[in-house]
Coordinates of C-alpha atoms in Angstrom, one line a residue:
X1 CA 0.0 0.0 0.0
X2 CA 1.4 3.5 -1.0
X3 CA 1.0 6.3 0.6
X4 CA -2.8 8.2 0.8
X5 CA -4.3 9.7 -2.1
X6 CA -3.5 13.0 -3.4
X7 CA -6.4 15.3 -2.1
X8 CA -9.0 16.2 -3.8
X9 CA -12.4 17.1 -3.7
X10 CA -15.6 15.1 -5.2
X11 CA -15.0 16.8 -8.4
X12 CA -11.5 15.7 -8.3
X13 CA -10.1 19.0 -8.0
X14 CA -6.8 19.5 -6.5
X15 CA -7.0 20.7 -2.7
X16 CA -4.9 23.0 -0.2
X17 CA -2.6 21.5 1.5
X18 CA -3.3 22.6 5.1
X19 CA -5.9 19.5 5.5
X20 CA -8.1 19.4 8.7
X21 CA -8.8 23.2 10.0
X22 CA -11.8 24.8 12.4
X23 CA -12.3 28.1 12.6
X24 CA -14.2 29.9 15.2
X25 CA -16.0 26.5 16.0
X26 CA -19.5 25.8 18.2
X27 CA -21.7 23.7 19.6
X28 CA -24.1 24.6 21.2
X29 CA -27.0 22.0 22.9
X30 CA -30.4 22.5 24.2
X31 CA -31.0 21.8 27.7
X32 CA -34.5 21.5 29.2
X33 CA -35.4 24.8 31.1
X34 CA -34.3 26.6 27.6
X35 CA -30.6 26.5 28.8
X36 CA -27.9 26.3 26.5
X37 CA -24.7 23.9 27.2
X38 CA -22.0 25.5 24.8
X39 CA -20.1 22.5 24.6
X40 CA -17.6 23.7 22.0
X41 CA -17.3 27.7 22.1
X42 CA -14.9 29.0 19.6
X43 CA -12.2 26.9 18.5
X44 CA -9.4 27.2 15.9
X45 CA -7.6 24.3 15.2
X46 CA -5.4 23.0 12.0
X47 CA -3.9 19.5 11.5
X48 CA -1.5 19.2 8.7
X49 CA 0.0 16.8 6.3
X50 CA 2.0 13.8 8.2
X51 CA 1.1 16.4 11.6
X52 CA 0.1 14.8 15.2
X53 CA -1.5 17.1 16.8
X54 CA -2.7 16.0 20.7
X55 CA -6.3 17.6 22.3
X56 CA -6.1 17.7 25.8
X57 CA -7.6 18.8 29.1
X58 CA -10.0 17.2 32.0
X59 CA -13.0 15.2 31.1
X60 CA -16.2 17.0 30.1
X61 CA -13.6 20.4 28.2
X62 CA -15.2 19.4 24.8
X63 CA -12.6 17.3 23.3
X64 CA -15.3 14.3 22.2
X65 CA -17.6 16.9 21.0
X66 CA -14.6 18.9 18.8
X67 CA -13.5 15.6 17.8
X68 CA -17.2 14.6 17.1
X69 CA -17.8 18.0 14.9
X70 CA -14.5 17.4 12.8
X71 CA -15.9 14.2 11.8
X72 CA -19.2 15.4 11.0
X73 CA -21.0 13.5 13.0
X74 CA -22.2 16.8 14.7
X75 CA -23.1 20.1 13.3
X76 CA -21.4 22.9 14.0
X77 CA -23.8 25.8 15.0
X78 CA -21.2 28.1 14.2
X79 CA -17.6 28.8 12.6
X80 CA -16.5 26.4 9.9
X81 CA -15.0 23.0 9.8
X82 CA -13.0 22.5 6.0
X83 CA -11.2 20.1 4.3
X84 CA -7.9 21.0 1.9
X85 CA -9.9 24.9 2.2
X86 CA -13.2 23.2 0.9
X87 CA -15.7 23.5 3.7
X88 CA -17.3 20.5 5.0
X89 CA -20.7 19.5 3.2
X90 CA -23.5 17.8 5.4
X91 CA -25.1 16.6 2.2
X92 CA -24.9 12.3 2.4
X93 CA -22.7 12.0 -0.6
X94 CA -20.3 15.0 0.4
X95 CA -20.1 13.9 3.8
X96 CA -19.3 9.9 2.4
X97 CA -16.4 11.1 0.7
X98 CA -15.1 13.2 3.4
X99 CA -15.3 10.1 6.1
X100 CA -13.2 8.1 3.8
X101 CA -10.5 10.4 4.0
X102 CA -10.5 11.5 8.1
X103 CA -11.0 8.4 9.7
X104 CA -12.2 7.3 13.5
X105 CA -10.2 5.1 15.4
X106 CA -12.1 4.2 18.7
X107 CA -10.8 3.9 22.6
X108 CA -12.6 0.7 22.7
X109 CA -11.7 -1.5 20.2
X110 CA -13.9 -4.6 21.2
X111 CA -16.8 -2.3 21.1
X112 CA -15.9 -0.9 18.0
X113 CA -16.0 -4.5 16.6
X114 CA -18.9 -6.6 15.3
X115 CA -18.2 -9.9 17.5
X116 CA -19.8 -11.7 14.3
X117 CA -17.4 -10.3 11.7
X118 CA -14.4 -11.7 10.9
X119 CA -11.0 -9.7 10.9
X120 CA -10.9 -9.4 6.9
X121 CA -14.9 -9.1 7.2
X122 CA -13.9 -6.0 9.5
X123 CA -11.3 -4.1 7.6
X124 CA -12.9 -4.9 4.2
X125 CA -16.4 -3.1 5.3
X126 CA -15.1 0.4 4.6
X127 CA -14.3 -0.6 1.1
X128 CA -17.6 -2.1 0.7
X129 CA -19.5 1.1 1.9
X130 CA -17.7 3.6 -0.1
X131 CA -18.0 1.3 -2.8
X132 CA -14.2 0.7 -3.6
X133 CA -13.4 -1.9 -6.8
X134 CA -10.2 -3.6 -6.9
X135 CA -8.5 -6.8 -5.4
X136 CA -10.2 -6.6 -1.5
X137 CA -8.1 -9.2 -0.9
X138 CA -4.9 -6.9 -1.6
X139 CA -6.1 -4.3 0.2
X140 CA -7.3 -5.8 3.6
X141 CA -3.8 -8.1 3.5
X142 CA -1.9 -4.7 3.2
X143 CA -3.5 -2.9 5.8
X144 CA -3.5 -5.4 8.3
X145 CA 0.2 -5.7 7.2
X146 CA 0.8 -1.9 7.7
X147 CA -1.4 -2.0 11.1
X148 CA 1.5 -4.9 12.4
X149 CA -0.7 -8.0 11.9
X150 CA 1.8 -10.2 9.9
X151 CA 1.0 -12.9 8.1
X152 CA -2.0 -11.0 7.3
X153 CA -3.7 -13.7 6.2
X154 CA -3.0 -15.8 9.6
X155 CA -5.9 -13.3 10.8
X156 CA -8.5 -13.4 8.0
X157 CA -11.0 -15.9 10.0
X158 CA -10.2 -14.6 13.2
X159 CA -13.2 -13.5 15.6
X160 CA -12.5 -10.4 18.2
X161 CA -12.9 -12.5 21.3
X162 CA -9.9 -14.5 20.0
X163 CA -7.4 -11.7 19.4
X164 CA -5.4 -9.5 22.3
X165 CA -6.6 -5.9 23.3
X166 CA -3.4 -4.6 21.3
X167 CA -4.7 -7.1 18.4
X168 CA -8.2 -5.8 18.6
X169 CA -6.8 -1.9 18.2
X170 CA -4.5 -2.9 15.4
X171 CA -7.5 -4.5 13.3
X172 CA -9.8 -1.4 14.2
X173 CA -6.8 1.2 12.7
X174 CA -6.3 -1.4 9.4
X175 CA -10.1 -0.8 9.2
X176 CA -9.3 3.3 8.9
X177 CA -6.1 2.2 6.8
X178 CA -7.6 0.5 4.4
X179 CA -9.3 3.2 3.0
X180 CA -5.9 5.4 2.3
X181 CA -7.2 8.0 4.7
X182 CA -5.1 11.5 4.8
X183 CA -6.2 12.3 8.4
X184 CA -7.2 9.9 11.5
X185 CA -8.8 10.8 14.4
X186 CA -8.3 8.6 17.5
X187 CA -10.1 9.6 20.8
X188 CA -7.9 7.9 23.4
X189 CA -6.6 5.0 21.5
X190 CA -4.9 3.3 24.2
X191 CA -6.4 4.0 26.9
X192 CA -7.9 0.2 27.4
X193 CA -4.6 -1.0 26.9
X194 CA -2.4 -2.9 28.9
X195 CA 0.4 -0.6 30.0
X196 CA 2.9 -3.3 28.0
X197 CA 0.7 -2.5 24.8
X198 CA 0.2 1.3 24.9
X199 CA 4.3 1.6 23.6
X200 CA 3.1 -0.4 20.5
X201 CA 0.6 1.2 19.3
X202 CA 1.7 5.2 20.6
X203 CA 4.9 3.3 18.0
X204 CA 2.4 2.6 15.4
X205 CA 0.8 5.6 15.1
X206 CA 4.4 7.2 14.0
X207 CA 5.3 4.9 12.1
X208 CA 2.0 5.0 10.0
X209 CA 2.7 9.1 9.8
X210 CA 6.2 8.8 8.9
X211 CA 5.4 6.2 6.1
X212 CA 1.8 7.9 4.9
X213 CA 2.4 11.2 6.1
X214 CA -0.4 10.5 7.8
X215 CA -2.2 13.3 9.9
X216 CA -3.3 12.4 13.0
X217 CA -5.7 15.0 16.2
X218 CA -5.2 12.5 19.2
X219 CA -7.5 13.6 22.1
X220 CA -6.3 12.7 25.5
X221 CA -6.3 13.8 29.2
X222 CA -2.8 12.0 29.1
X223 CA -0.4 14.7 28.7
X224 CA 2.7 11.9 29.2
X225 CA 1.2 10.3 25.9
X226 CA 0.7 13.3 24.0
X227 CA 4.6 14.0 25.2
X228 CA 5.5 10.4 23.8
X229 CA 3.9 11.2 20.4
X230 CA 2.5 14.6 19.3
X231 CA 4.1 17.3 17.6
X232 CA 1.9 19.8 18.9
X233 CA -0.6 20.0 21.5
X234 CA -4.2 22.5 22.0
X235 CA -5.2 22.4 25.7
X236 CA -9.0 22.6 26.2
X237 CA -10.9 24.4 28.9
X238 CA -14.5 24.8 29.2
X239 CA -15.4 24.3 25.4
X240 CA -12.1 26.6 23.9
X241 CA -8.4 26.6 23.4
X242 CA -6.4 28.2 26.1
X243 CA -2.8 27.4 25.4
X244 CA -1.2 25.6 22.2
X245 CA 2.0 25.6 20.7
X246 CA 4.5 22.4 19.6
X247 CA 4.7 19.9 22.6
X248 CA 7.6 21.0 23.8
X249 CA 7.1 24.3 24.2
X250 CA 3.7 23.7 26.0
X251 CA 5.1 21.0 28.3
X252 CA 8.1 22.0 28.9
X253 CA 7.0 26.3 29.2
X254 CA 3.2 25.9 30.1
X255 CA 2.1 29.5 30.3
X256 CA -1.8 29.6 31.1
X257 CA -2.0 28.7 34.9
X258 CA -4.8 25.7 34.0
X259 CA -2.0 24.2 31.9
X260 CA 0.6 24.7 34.5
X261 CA -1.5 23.0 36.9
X262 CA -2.0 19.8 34.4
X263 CA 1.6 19.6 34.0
X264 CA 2.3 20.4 37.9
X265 CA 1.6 17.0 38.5
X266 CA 3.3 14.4 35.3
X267 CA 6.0 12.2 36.5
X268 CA 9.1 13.3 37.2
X269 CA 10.5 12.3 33.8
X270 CA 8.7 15.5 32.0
X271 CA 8.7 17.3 35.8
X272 CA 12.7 17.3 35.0
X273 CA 12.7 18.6 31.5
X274 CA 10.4 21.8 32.9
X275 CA 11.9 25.3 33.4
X276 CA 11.5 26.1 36.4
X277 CA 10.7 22.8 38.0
X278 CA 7.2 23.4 39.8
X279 CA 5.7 22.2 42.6
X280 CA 2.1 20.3 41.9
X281 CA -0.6 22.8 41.7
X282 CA -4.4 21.5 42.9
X283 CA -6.8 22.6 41.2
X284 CA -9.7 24.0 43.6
X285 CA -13.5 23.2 42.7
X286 CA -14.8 21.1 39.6
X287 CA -15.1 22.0 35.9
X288 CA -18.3 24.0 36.1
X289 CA -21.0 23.3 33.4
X290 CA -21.2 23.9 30.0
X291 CA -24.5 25.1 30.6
X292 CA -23.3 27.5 33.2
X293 CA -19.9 29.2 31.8
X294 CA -18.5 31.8 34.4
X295 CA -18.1 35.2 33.1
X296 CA -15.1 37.0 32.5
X297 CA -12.1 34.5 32.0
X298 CA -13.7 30.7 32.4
X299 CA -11.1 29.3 34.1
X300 CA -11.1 32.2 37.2
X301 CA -13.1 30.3 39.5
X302 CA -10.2 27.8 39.8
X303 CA -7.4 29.8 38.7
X304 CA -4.7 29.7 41.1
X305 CA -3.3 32.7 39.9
X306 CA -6.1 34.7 40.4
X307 CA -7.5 33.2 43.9
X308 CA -3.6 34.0 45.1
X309 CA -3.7 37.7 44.1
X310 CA -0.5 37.0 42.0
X311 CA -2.6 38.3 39.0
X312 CA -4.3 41.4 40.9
X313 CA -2.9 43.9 38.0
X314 CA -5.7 42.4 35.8
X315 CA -8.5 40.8 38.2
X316 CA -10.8 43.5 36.8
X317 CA -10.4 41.8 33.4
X318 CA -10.5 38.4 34.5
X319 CA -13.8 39.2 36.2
X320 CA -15.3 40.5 33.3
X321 CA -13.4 40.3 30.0
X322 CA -13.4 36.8 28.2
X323 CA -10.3 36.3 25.9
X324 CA -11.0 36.3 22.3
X325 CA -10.9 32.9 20.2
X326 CA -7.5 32.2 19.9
X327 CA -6.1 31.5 16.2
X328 CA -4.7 29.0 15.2
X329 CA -2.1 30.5 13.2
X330 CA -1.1 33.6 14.7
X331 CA 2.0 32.7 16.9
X332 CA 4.1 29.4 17.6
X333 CA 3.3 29.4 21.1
X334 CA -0.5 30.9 21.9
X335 CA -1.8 31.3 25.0
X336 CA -5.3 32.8 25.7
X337 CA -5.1 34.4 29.2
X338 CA -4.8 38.1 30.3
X339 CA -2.5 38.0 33.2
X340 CA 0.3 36.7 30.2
X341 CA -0.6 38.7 28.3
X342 CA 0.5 41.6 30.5
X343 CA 4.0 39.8 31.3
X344 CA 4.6 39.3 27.8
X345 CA 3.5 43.7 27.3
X346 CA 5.8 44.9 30.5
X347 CA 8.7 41.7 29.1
X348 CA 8.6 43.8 25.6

């Protein structure tokens, strides 16, 4: 199997190559009561040719909705999700097209298998739903091959139940594979995974962008894993980017005090490559509602900057002044908070 396709659109035209991108993204959902949970609340976000690009932040930030919206399996109700430039249709035979080329890979693989379907029956029903001629056989054989299954054909007749968690998750990414995408989207894809496993496959997903120049958004509240593998990194607060930048420089330099406080507490591997070591920071009170964002900055009611009186100079902003959506583009290291933003000012 060569690497993807060149990309195009429907008509076959020739597309840009900056491939997955959101601009100023939302979602919004109605709660009973006429409340509104804005689950996603302005997001810009790019993921580039042979790119892996890590989401992260607590559980309930947005990630599996973002994620979900990229795909298309939810509609934005705002901003723009596109493709190569082309915005993202939601009419069926658009849509179609786009799924074969940004894939899903699953955090569950036995769930994400049919316990009746064989392995090749499994990888071969992509090609089957988008239609794709050709020798099946060839094309399941090399995906299983590229996914690490070798002999491919030792698995053919395989059920789920009789494979390893780490076999499962190889047969559900040669099921993505086999349809050449450009872009795959994996929401925690080893987090069922034996600890012994998790190397593997965090090893697979490079090789397969090194070999495809494959382009991969890998959501996570892991930030160790997203050190192991990820180029660049978006943290997520509250339904919007507050700090990205290449993984190193987030990690390593976190800026916004919600990311410092993630980081606060990694092992002492990534503690040791920060600068200044910091002590772990505890973050006070839980992630409030969607439903219910604070005003002024969202993070405030737990910001350990703020509640210290360490960011006093602009408490009057972070009472009442939310940040603007922060682009994607517009510096290597971003960071969406007002108190750094003043450092960075008085620095100048």
């Amino acid at each position: 199997m060569g690497g993807p396709l060149s990309p195009e659109d429907e008509g076959g035209r020739r597309l840009s190559a900056q491939l997955l991108s959101a601009r100023d993204l939302r979602v919004e959902f109605g709660l009973p009561g006429g409340r509104v949970a804005r689950a996603v609340d302005g997001v810009d976000l790019d993921v580039a040719p042979g790119e892996i690009v890590a989401l992260a932040g607590e559980s309930g930030c947005g990630k599996t909705t973002l994620a979900r919206t990229l795909l298309g399996l939810e509609r934005a109700t705002g901003g723009e999700v596109s493709f190569g430039g082309v915005p993202l249709s939601h009419k069926s035979k658009a849509l179609k097209a786009y799924r074969r080329r940004v894939q899903l890979i699953l955090q569950d693989p036995t769930g994400a298998l049919n316990p009746r379907h064989t392995v090749y029956d499994a990888v071969a029903e992509g090609l089957r739903i988008h239609g794709i001629t050709g020798n099946e056989t060839e094309r399941v054989s090399e995906a299983l091959a590229r996914a690490g299954l070798r002999p491919p054909e030792r698995f053919f007749l395989s059920y789920p139940h009789e494979l390893s968690g780490g076999q499962r998750q190889r047969v559900v990414i040669a099921g993505a594979l086999v349809l050449h995408p450009h872009i795959i989207v994996a929401d925690e894809p080893v987090a069922s995974l034996d600890a012994s496993v998790r190397g593997e496959i965090l090893a697979l997903l490079l090789r397969l962008k090194e070999e495809m120049d494959l382009g991969a958004l890998v959501i996570t509240h892991d930030l160790g894993l997203a050190w192991s593998i990820a180029d660049r990194i978006a943290i997520m607060y509250l339904g919007r980017i507050v700090e990205q930048g290449t993984v190193e420089q987030v990690l390593t330099d976190p800026r916004h005090p919600y990311t410092q406080a993630l980081v606060s507490v990694l092992p002492g591997s990534l503690q040791k490559a920060q600068s200044p070591v910091r002590e772990p920071i505890v973050l006070t009170g839980e992630l409030p509602d969607a439903a219910n964002i604070p005003g002024g900055c969202r993070f405030r009611p737990r910001c350990q900057e703020f509640s210290s009186g360490r960011a006093a100079a602009v408490a009057a902003r972070c009472q009442h002044e939310d940040l603007e959506v922060m682009g994607a583009q517009t510096v290597d290291h971003a960071v969406a908070c007002h108190l750094h933003r003043l450092q960075v000012k008085e620095a100048a």
